GROMACS .gro file of N, CA and C in nm:
model
  465
    1MET      N    1  11.069  15.198  15.095
    1MET     CA    2  10.942  15.261  15.072
    1MET      C    3  10.957  15.388  14.989
    2LEU      N    4  11.061  15.466  15.016
    2LEU     CA    5  11.083  15.590  14.942
    2LEU      C    6  11.103  15.566  14.792
    3PRO      N    7  11.182  15.462  14.750
    3PRO     CA    8  11.196  15.438  14.606
    3PRO      C    9  11.062  15.406  14.540
    4VAL      N   10  10.974  15.334  14.610
    4VAL     CA   11  10.843  15.299  14.553
    4VAL      C   12  10.760  15.426  14.534
    5LEU      N   13  10.762  15.516  14.633
    5LEU     CA   14  10.688  15.642  14.621
    5LEU      C   15  10.743  15.728  14.507
    6ALA      N   16  10.876  15.732  14.495
    6ALA     CA   17  10.938  15.810  14.388
    6ALA      C   18  10.899  15.755  14.252
    7LEU      N   19  10.899  15.622  14.237
    7LEU     CA   20  10.860  15.559  14.112
    7LEU      C   21  10.714  15.590  14.081
    8GLY      N   22  10.628  15.579  14.181
    8GLY     CA   23  10.486  15.609  14.161
    8GLY      C   24  10.464  15.752  14.117
    9LEU      N   25  10.535  15.845  14.178
    9LEU     CA   26  10.524  15.986  14.141
    9LEU      C   27  10.571  16.008  13.998
   10ALA      N   28  10.680  15.943  13.959
   10ALA     CA   29  10.732  15.957  13.823
   10ALA      C   30  10.632  15.904  13.721
   11VAL      N   31  10.569  15.790  13.750
   11VAL     CA   32  10.470  15.732  13.659
   11VAL      C   33  10.350  15.824  13.646
   12LEU      N   34  10.299  15.876  13.757
   12LEU     CA   35  10.184  15.965  13.752
   12LEU      C   36  10.216  16.094  13.677
   13THR      N   37  10.335  16.146  13.694
   13THR     CA   38  10.376  16.266  13.624
   13THR      C   39  10.382  16.240  13.474
   14ALA      N   40  10.433  16.125  13.434
   14ALA     CA   41  10.444  16.090  13.292
   14ALA      C   42  10.308  16.072  13.229
   15CYS      N   43  10.208  16.028  13.305
   15CYS     CA   44  10.073  16.008  13.250
   15CYS      C   45  10.014  16.139  13.199
   16GLY      N   46  10.047  16.249  13.258
   16GLY     CA   47   9.991  16.376  13.217
   16GLY      C   48  10.072  16.446  13.110
   17ALA      N   49  10.187  16.395  13.077
   17ALA     CA   50  10.272  16.460  12.979
   17ALA      C   51  10.252  16.399  12.842
   18SER      N   52  10.271  16.479  12.739
   18SER     CA   53  10.268  16.426  12.603
   18SER      C   54  10.380  16.489  12.525
   19GLU      N   55  10.437  16.411  12.437
   19GLU     CA   56  10.548  16.459  12.357
   19GLU      C   57  10.502  16.576  12.272
   20GLY      N   58  10.578  16.679  12.266
   20GLY     CA   59  10.544  16.794  12.184
   20GLY      C   60  10.455  16.895  12.252
   21SER      N   61  10.415  16.871  12.376
   21SER     CA   62  10.324  16.965  12.442
   21SER      C   63  10.399  17.082  12.504
   22ALA      N   64  10.529  17.073  12.519
   22ALA     CA   65  10.606  17.183  12.576
   22ALA      C   66  10.615  17.296  12.474
   23GLY      N   67  10.613  17.417  12.522
   23GLY     CA   68  10.629  17.531  12.432
   23GLY      C   69  10.506  17.558  12.348
   24GLY      N   70  10.389  17.505  12.384
   24GLY     CA   71  10.267  17.533  12.311
   24GLY      C   72  10.245  17.447  12.188
   25GLU      N   73  10.337  17.355  12.158
   25GLU     CA   74  10.316  17.268  12.044
   25GLU      C   75  10.207  17.166  12.075
   26ARG      N   76  10.133  17.127  11.971
   26ARG     CA   77  10.028  17.028  11.988
   26ARG      C   78  10.085  16.892  11.954
   27ALA      N   79  10.056  16.795  12.040
   27ALA     CA   80  10.105  16.659  12.016
   27ALA      C   81  10.021  16.592  11.908
   28CYS      N   82  10.087  16.514  11.825
   28CYS     CA   83  10.019  16.436  11.721
   28CYS      C   84  10.012  16.291  11.766
   29THR      N   85   9.894  16.233  11.755
   29THR     CA   86   9.877  16.093  11.795
   29THR      C   87   9.911  16.001  11.679
   30MET      N   88   9.903  15.873  11.704
   30MET     CA   89   9.929  15.774  11.599
   30MET      C   90   9.799  15.734  11.527
   31ILE      N   91   9.691  15.809  11.547
   31ILE     CA   92   9.565  15.780  11.479
   31ILE      C   93   9.582  15.809  11.331
   32GLY      N   94   9.531  15.722  11.249
   32GLY     CA   95   9.541  15.739  11.106
   32GLY      C   96   9.405  15.732  11.040
   33ALA      N   97   9.401  15.753  10.912
   33ALA     CA   98   9.279  15.742  10.833
   33ALA      C   99   9.311  15.661  10.709
   34MET      N  100   9.210  15.598  10.655
   34MET     CA  101   9.227  15.518  10.533
   34MET      C  102   9.163  15.592  10.416
   35PRO      N  103   9.227  15.588  10.300
   35PRO     CA  104   9.164  15.649  10.184
   35PRO      C  105   9.048  15.561  10.138
   36GLY      N  106   8.937  15.624  10.102
   36GLY     CA  107   8.826  15.542  10.056
   36GLY      C  108   8.695  15.615  10.048
   37ILE      N  109   8.589  15.534  10.028
   37ILE     CA  110   8.454  15.584  10.006
   37ILE      C  111   8.363  15.534  10.117
   38SER      N  112   8.297  15.627  10.186
   38SER     CA  113   8.195  15.590  10.285
   38SER      C  114   8.061  15.584  10.213
   39LEU      N  115   7.986  15.479  10.242
   39LEU     CA  116   7.854  15.461  10.183
   39LEU      C  117   7.751  15.470  10.295
   40ASP      N  118   7.654  15.558  10.279
   40ASP     CA  119   7.548  15.579  10.377
   40ASP      C  120   7.414  15.556  10.307
   41VAL      N  121   7.346  15.446  10.343
   41VAL     CA  122   7.221  15.407  10.276
   41VAL      C  123   7.103  15.438  10.367
   42ALA      N  124   7.008  15.514  10.315
   42ALA     CA  125   6.887  15.548  10.390
   42ALA      C  126   6.807  15.421  10.419
   43PRO      N  127   6.721  15.424  10.521
   43PRO     CA  128   6.642  15.305  10.554
   43PRO      C  129   6.561  15.254  10.435
   44ARG      N  130   6.577  15.126  10.407
   44ARG     CA  131   6.504  15.055  10.302
   44ARG      C  132   6.483  14.914  10.351
   45PRO      N  133   6.366  14.858  10.332
   45PRO     CA  134   6.335  14.728  10.393
   45PRO      C  135   6.407  14.607  10.335
   46ASP      N  136   6.436  14.605  10.206
   46ASP     CA  137   6.485  14.481  10.144
   46ASP      C  138   6.633  14.482  10.107
   47VAL      N  139   6.708  14.583  10.146
   47VAL     CA  140   6.849  14.591  10.107
   47VAL      C  141   6.929  14.479  10.172
   48ALA      N  142   7.006  14.408  10.089
   48ALA     CA  143   7.091  14.300  10.140
   48ALA      C  144   7.235  14.314  10.090
   49GLY      N  145   7.256  14.394   9.987
   49GLY     CA  146   7.390  14.407   9.932
   49GLY      C  147   7.405  14.535   9.851
   50ALA      N  148   7.529  14.565   9.815
   50ALA     CA  149   7.558  14.684   9.736
   50ALA      C  150   7.681  14.657   9.650
   51GLU      N  151   7.682  14.720   9.534
   51GLU     CA  152   7.801  14.723   9.450
   51GLU      C  153   7.835  14.870   9.429
   52VAL      N  154   7.961  14.903   9.452
   52VAL     CA  155   8.008  15.041   9.439
   52VAL      C  156   8.111  15.044   9.327
   53THR      N  157   8.087  15.131   9.228
   53THR     CA  158   8.181  15.148   9.117
   53THR      C  159   8.229  15.293   9.119
   54ALA      N  160   8.360  15.311   9.119
   54ALA     CA  161   8.419  15.445   9.119
   54ALA      C  162   8.500  15.463   8.992
   55CYS      N  163   8.484  15.580   8.928
   55CYS     CA  164   8.556  15.609   8.804
   55CYS      C  165   8.628  15.742   8.815
   56TRP      N  166   8.754  15.742   8.775
   56TRP     CA  167   8.836  15.861   8.759
   56TRP      C  168   8.868  15.867   8.611
   57GLY      N  169   8.795  15.946   8.536
   57GLY     CA  170   8.815  15.946   8.392
   57GLY      C  171   8.776  15.810   8.335
   58ALA      N  172   8.866  15.745   8.264
   58ALA     CA  173   8.838  15.614   8.204
   58ALA      C  174   8.873  15.498   8.296
   59ASP      N  175   8.934  15.526   8.410
   59ASP     CA  176   8.975  15.421   8.505
   59ASP      C  177   8.860  15.394   8.603
   60CYS      N  178   8.799  15.275   8.593
   60CYS     CA  179   8.686  15.239   8.681
   60CYS      C  180   8.716  15.108   8.754
   61ARG      N  181   8.670  15.102   8.878
   61ARG     CA  182   8.681  14.978   8.957
   61ARG      C  183   8.555  14.958   9.038
   62SER      N  184   8.525  14.831   9.068
   62SER     CA  185   8.404  14.798   9.144
   62SER      C  186   8.437  14.715   9.267
   63TRP      N  187   8.354  14.732   9.370
   63TRP     CA  188   8.367  14.657   9.496
   63TRP      C  189   8.229  14.614   9.543
   64ARG      N  190   8.224  14.511   9.624
   64ARG     CA  191   8.101  14.468   9.692
   64ARG      C  192   8.129  14.472   9.843
   65PRO      N  193   8.111  14.589   9.902
   65PRO     CA  194   8.142  14.602  10.045
   65PRO      C  195   8.038  14.533  10.132
   66ASP      N  196   8.081  14.492  10.250
   66ASP     CA  197   7.988  14.438  10.349
   66ASP      C  198   7.906  14.554  10.405
   67LEU      N  199   7.774  14.538  10.404
   67LEU     CA  200   7.687  14.639  10.462
   67LEU      C  201   7.668  14.610  10.610
   68HIS      N  202   7.665  14.715  10.689
   68HIS     CA  203   7.642  14.704  10.833
   68HIS      C  204   7.521  14.789  10.869
   69ARG      N  205   7.446  14.743  10.967
   69ARG     CA  206   7.327  14.819  11.010
   69ARG      C  207   7.369  14.951  11.074
   70ALA      N  208   7.306  15.057  11.031
   70ALA     CA  209   7.335  15.190  11.087
   70ALA      C  210   7.264  15.204  11.222
   71THR      N  211   7.329  15.274  11.313
   71THR     CA  212   7.273  15.296  11.446
   71THR      C  213   7.282  15.443  11.483
   72ALA      N  214   7.205  15.479  11.583
   72ALA     CA  215   7.209  15.616  11.637
   72ALA      C  216   7.188  15.607  11.787
   73ALA      N  217   7.234  15.709  11.857
   73ALA     CA  218   7.214  15.714  12.003
   73ALA      C  219   7.076  15.772  12.033
   74GLU      N  220   7.005  15.705  12.122
   74GLU     CA  221   6.873  15.752  12.166
   74GLU      C  222   6.885  15.794  12.313
   75PRO      N  223   6.867  15.924  12.342
   75PRO     CA  224   6.882  15.972  12.479
   75PRO      C  225   6.786  15.901  12.575
   76GLN      N  226   6.836  15.871  12.694
   76GLN     CA  227   6.755  15.804  12.796
   76GLN      C  228   6.736  15.890  12.920
   77GLY      N  229   6.776  16.015  12.912
   77GLY     CA  230   6.756  16.106  13.024
   77GLY      C  231   6.879  16.123  13.109
   78CYS      N  232   6.869  16.217  13.201
   78CYS     CA  233   6.979  16.250  13.291
   78CYS      C  234   6.931  16.240  13.436
   79THR      N  235   7.026  16.222  13.527
   79THR     CA  236   6.993  16.213  13.669
   79THR      C  237   6.978  16.352  13.731
   80GLY      N  238   7.015  16.454  13.657
   80GLY     CA  239   7.007  16.592  13.706
   80GLY      C  240   7.084  16.682  13.612
   81THR      N  241   7.113  16.804  13.658
   81THR     CA  242   7.185  16.899  13.574
   81THR      C  243   7.319  16.941  13.632
   82GLY      N  244   7.357  16.885  13.744
   82GLY     CA  245   7.482  16.921  13.810
   82GLY      C  246   7.602  16.851  13.747
   83PRO      N  247   7.722  16.897  13.783
   83PRO     CA  248   7.845  16.840  13.727
   83PRO      C  249   7.868  16.695  13.769
   84ASP      N  250   7.808  16.650  13.877
   84ASP     CA  251   7.826  16.511  13.921
   84ASP      C  252   7.714  16.419  13.871
   85ASP      N  253   7.617  16.474  13.800
   85ASP     CA  254   7.508  16.393  13.746
   85ASP      C  255   7.552  16.326  13.616
   86SER      N  256   7.475  16.230  13.573
   86SER     CA  257   7.510  16.159  13.450
   86SER      C  258   7.388  16.147  13.360
   87CYS      N  259   7.417  16.128  13.233
   87CYS     CA  260   7.313  16.107  13.132
   87CYS      C  261   7.341  15.973  13.066
   88SER      N  262   7.238  15.915  13.009
   88SER     CA  263   7.257  15.786  12.942
   88SER      C  264   7.188  15.788  12.807
   89ALA      N  265   7.230  15.696  12.724
   89ALA     CA  266   7.171  15.678  12.591
   89ALA      C  267   7.182  15.531  12.556
   90ARG      N  268   7.098  15.489  12.464
   90ARG     CA  269   7.110  15.352  12.414
   90ARG      C  270   7.123  15.359  12.263
   91VAL      N  271   7.183  15.257  12.207
   91VAL     CA  272   7.203  15.251  12.064
   91VAL      C  273   7.084  15.179  12.001
   92VAL      N  274   7.026  15.242  11.899
   92VAL     CA  275   6.912  15.183  11.829
   92VAL      C  276   6.944  15.178  11.679
   93GLU      N  277   6.895  15.075  11.612
   93GLU     CA  278   6.912  15.065  11.468
   93GLU      C  279   6.821  15.167  11.400
   94THR      N  280   6.872  15.228  11.293
   94THR     CA  281   6.796  15.330  11.220
   94THR      C  282   6.717  15.272  11.104
   95GLY      N  283   6.750  15.150  11.064
   95GLY     CA  284   6.690  15.092  10.944
   95GLY      C  285   6.779  15.113  10.823
   96GLY      N  286   6.879  15.199  10.837
   96GLY     CA  287   6.972  15.226  10.728
   96GLY      C  288   7.092  15.132  10.733
   97TRP      N  289   7.184  15.156  10.642
   97TRP     CA  290   7.304  15.072  10.628
   97TRP      C  291   7.424  15.162  10.605
   98TYR      N  292   7.543  15.110  10.636
   98TYR     CA  293   7.666  15.182  10.604
   98TYR      C  294   7.775  15.083  10.564
   99ALA      N  295   7.874  15.134  10.492
   99ALA     CA  296   7.991  15.054  10.452
   99ALA      C  297   8.105  15.151  10.426
  100PHE      N  298   8.226  15.096  10.424
  100PHE     CA  299   8.343  15.173  10.386
  100PHE      C  300   8.420  15.092  10.283
  101VAL      N  301   8.450  15.154  10.171
  101VAL     CA  302   8.526  15.090  10.064
  101VAL      C  303   8.669  15.143  10.071
  102ASP      N  304   8.763  15.055  10.102
  102ASP     CA  305   8.904  15.091  10.110
  102ASP      C  306   8.959  15.105   9.968
  103VAL      N  307   8.997  15.226   9.930
  103VAL     CA  308   9.051  15.253   9.796
  103VAL      C  309   9.191  15.311   9.816
  104ALA      N  310   9.290  15.224   9.819
  104ALA     CA  311   9.427  15.265   9.854
  104ALA      C  312   9.481  15.376   9.765
  105ASP      N  313   9.443  15.377   9.636
  105ASP     CA  314   9.498  15.477   9.545
  105ASP      C  315   9.396  15.585   9.508
  106LEU      N  316   9.297  15.608   9.593
  106LEU     CA  317   9.201  15.716   9.570
  106LEU      C  318   9.277  15.848   9.566
  107ARG      N  319   9.244  15.928   9.468
  107ARG     CA  320   9.311  16.058   9.452
  107ARG      C  321   9.217  16.170   9.493
  108GLU      N  322   9.273  16.278   9.536
  108GLU     CA  323   9.196  16.397   9.568
  108GLU      C  324   9.135  16.450   9.439
  109GLY      N  325   9.009  16.492   9.445
  109GLY     CA  326   8.944  16.547   9.327
  109GLY      C  327   8.817  16.473   9.290
  110PRO      N  328   8.762  16.506   9.171
  110PRO     CA  329   8.633  16.449   9.133
  110PRO      C  330   8.639  16.298   9.106
  111VAL      N  331   8.533  16.231   9.146
  111VAL     CA  332   8.518  16.088   9.121
  111VAL      C  333   8.370  16.060   9.099
  112GLU      N  334   8.340  15.981   8.996
  112GLU     CA  335   8.202  15.943   8.968
  112GLU      C  336   8.177  15.808   9.034
  113ILE      N  337   8.074  15.803   9.118
  113ILE     CA  338   8.046  15.681   9.194
  113ILE      C  339   7.905  15.633   9.163
  114THR      N  340   7.895  15.506   9.124
  114THR     CA  341   7.765  15.443   9.101
  114THR      C  342   7.744  15.339   9.210
  115VAL      N  343   7.627  15.345   9.273
  115VAL     CA  344   7.591  15.249   9.377
  115VAL      C  345   7.468  15.173   9.330
  116VAL      N  346   7.478  15.039   9.333
  116VAL     CA  347   7.365  14.953   9.300
  116VAL      C  348   7.329  14.877   9.427
  117LEU      N  349   7.206  14.896   9.474
  117LEU     CA  350   7.157  14.824   9.591
  117LEU      C  351   7.081  14.702   9.544
  118THR      N  352   7.102  14.589   9.613
  118THR     CA  353   7.037  14.464   9.574
  118THR      C  354   6.966  14.401   9.694
  119ASP      N  355   6.871  14.311   9.661
  119ASP     CA  356   6.803  14.236   9.768
  119ASP      C  357   6.876  14.103   9.789
  120ALA      N  358   6.822  14.017   9.873
  120ALA     CA  359   6.887  13.891   9.908
  120ALA      C  360   6.905  13.799   9.788
  121SER      N  361   6.819  13.810   9.686
  121SER     CA  362   6.831  13.725   9.567
  121SER      C  363   6.927  13.785   9.466
  122GLY      N  364   6.976  13.907   9.490
  122GLY     CA  365   7.066  13.974   9.398
  122GLY      C  366   6.996  14.065   9.300
  123ALA      N  367   6.863  14.074   9.311
  123ALA     CA  368   6.787  14.162   9.221
  123ALA      C  369   6.815  14.309   9.255
  124GLU      N  370   6.826  14.390   9.151
  124GLU     CA  371   6.855  14.532   9.170
  124GLU      C  372   6.734  14.605   9.228
  125LEU      N  373   6.756  14.678   9.337
  125LEU     CA  374   6.652  14.759   9.400
  125LEU      C  375   6.662  14.905   9.360
  126ASP      N  376   6.784  14.954   9.345
  126ASP     CA  377   6.805  15.095   9.315
  126ASP      C  378   6.944  15.113   9.257
  127ARG      N  379   6.957  15.212   9.170
  127ARG     CA  380   7.087  15.246   9.110
  127ARG      C  381   7.097  15.398   9.109
  128THR      N  382   7.208  15.448   9.158
  128THR     CA  383   7.229  15.593   9.156
  128THR      C  384   7.374  15.623   9.121
  129THR      N  385   7.394  15.729   9.045
  129THR     CA  386   7.529  15.773   9.009
  129THR      C  387   7.545  15.918   9.056
  130GLN      N  388   7.654  15.943   9.126
  130GLN     CA  389   7.683  16.077   9.177
  130GLN      C  390   7.827  16.112   9.146
  131THR      N  391   7.850  16.237   9.114
  131THR     CA  392   7.987  16.286   9.103
  131THR      C  393   8.016  16.363   9.231
  132THR      N  394   8.123  16.325   9.297
  132THR     CA  395   8.160  16.386   9.423
  132THR      C  396   8.309  16.418   9.419
  133ALA      N  397   8.358  16.485   9.519
  133ALA     CA  398   8.500  16.518   9.524
  133ALA      C  399   8.564  16.453   9.646
  134ALA      N  400   8.665  16.373   9.622
  134ALA     CA  401   8.743  16.317   9.733
  134ALA      C  402   8.828  16.430   9.790
  135GLN      N  403   8.820  16.448   9.921
  135GLN     CA  404   8.895  16.555   9.988
  135GLN      C  405   8.986  16.496  10.094
  136LEU      N  406   9.097  16.564  10.119
  136LEU     CA  407   9.190  16.518  10.221
  136LEU      C  408   9.129  16.534  10.359
  137VAL      N  409   9.142  16.430  10.440
  137VAL     CA  410   9.102  16.435  10.581
  137VAL      C  411   9.228  16.416  10.665
  138TYR      N  412   9.231  16.482  10.778
  138TYR     CA  413   9.346  16.478  10.868
  138TYR      C  414   9.297  16.436  11.006
  139PRO      N  415   9.323  16.313  11.049
  139PRO     CA  416   9.272  16.266  11.178
  139PRO      C  417   9.317  16.349  11.297
  140ASN      N  418   9.434  16.412  11.289
  140ASN     CA  419   9.487  16.494  11.399
  140ASN      C  420   9.493  16.642  11.362
  141GLY      N  421   9.438  16.679  11.249
  141GLY     CA  422   9.447  16.816  11.200
  141GLY      C  423   9.560  16.828  11.100
  142PRO      N  424   9.554  16.928  11.013
  142PRO     CA  425   9.653  16.941  10.905
  142PRO      C  426   9.796  16.964  10.953
  143ASP      N  427   9.815  17.016  11.075
  143ASP     CA  428   9.950  17.039  11.126
  143ASP      C  429  10.024  16.910  11.155
  144CYS      N  430   9.951  16.799  11.166
  144CYS     CA  431  10.015  16.671  11.197
  144CYS      C  432  10.039  16.585  11.074
  145GLY      N  433   9.997  16.630  10.957
  145GLY     CA  434  10.016  16.552  10.835
  145GLY      C  435   9.925  16.431  10.833
  146GLY      N  436   9.956  16.337  10.745
  146GLY     CA  437   9.880  16.213  10.738
  146GLY      C  438   9.747  16.227  10.666
  147GLY      N  439   9.730  16.331  10.585
  147GLY     CA  440   9.605  16.350  10.514
  147GLY      C  441   9.586  16.245  10.405
  148VAL      N  442   9.465  16.191  10.398
  148VAL     CA  443   9.430  16.094  10.293
  148VAL      C  444   9.296  16.135  10.232
  149PRO      N  445   9.274  16.104  10.103
  149PRO     CA  446   9.147  16.140  10.041
  149PRO      C  447   9.034  16.046  10.080
  150GLN      N  448   8.919  16.105  10.110
  150GLN     CA  449   8.797  16.030  10.139
  150GLN      C  450   8.679  16.105  10.081
  151THR      N  451   8.572  16.031  10.056
  151THR     CA  452   8.447  16.091  10.014
  151THR      C  453   8.332  16.008  10.067
  152THR      N  454   8.213  16.066  10.069
  152THR     CA  455   8.094  15.998  10.118
  152THR      C  456   7.985  16.003  10.013
  153VAL      N  457   7.915  15.891   9.995
  153VAL     CA  458   7.800  15.885   9.905
  153VAL      C  459   7.679  15.846   9.988
  154ARG      N  460   7.574  15.927   9.977
  154ARG     CA  461   7.448  15.898  10.048
  154ARG      C  462   7.343  15.859   9.945
  155VAL      N  463   7.279  15.745   9.968
  155VAL     CA  464   7.173  15.699   9.876
  155VAL      C  465   7.050  15.662   9.955
   0.00000   0.00000   0.00000
């Protein structure tokens, strides 16, 4: 019985420990980020597709990302205000759309992005061109490294 208790205590102790936490160092997780372009489309009734073209100087490439329905949390109230009370929310569609374009060789700095929104028949609904700056993002903070360039386009 004693070996089982000792093993249990060792496991529980290990659950609270993280590598690098001794001496005030912050532990870095294995969470990563992908370089690319986030697309955020405002609510529009007939949107069925998008084409995203990114240009760095004379180098241009195009993608047709899958659009996904955008959602937001809608508060549903709380059972009280005490520490043992709980609050709830439900997810509701906003009418908008989102996508992420994986651009493995996206570089930090300015990029010109053209977004063409289409309907189910492929007819163009809207076209917009924006110049934005891809910036390094660090999923665990800059002290952990792993920074990759990302940018967001809102249409």
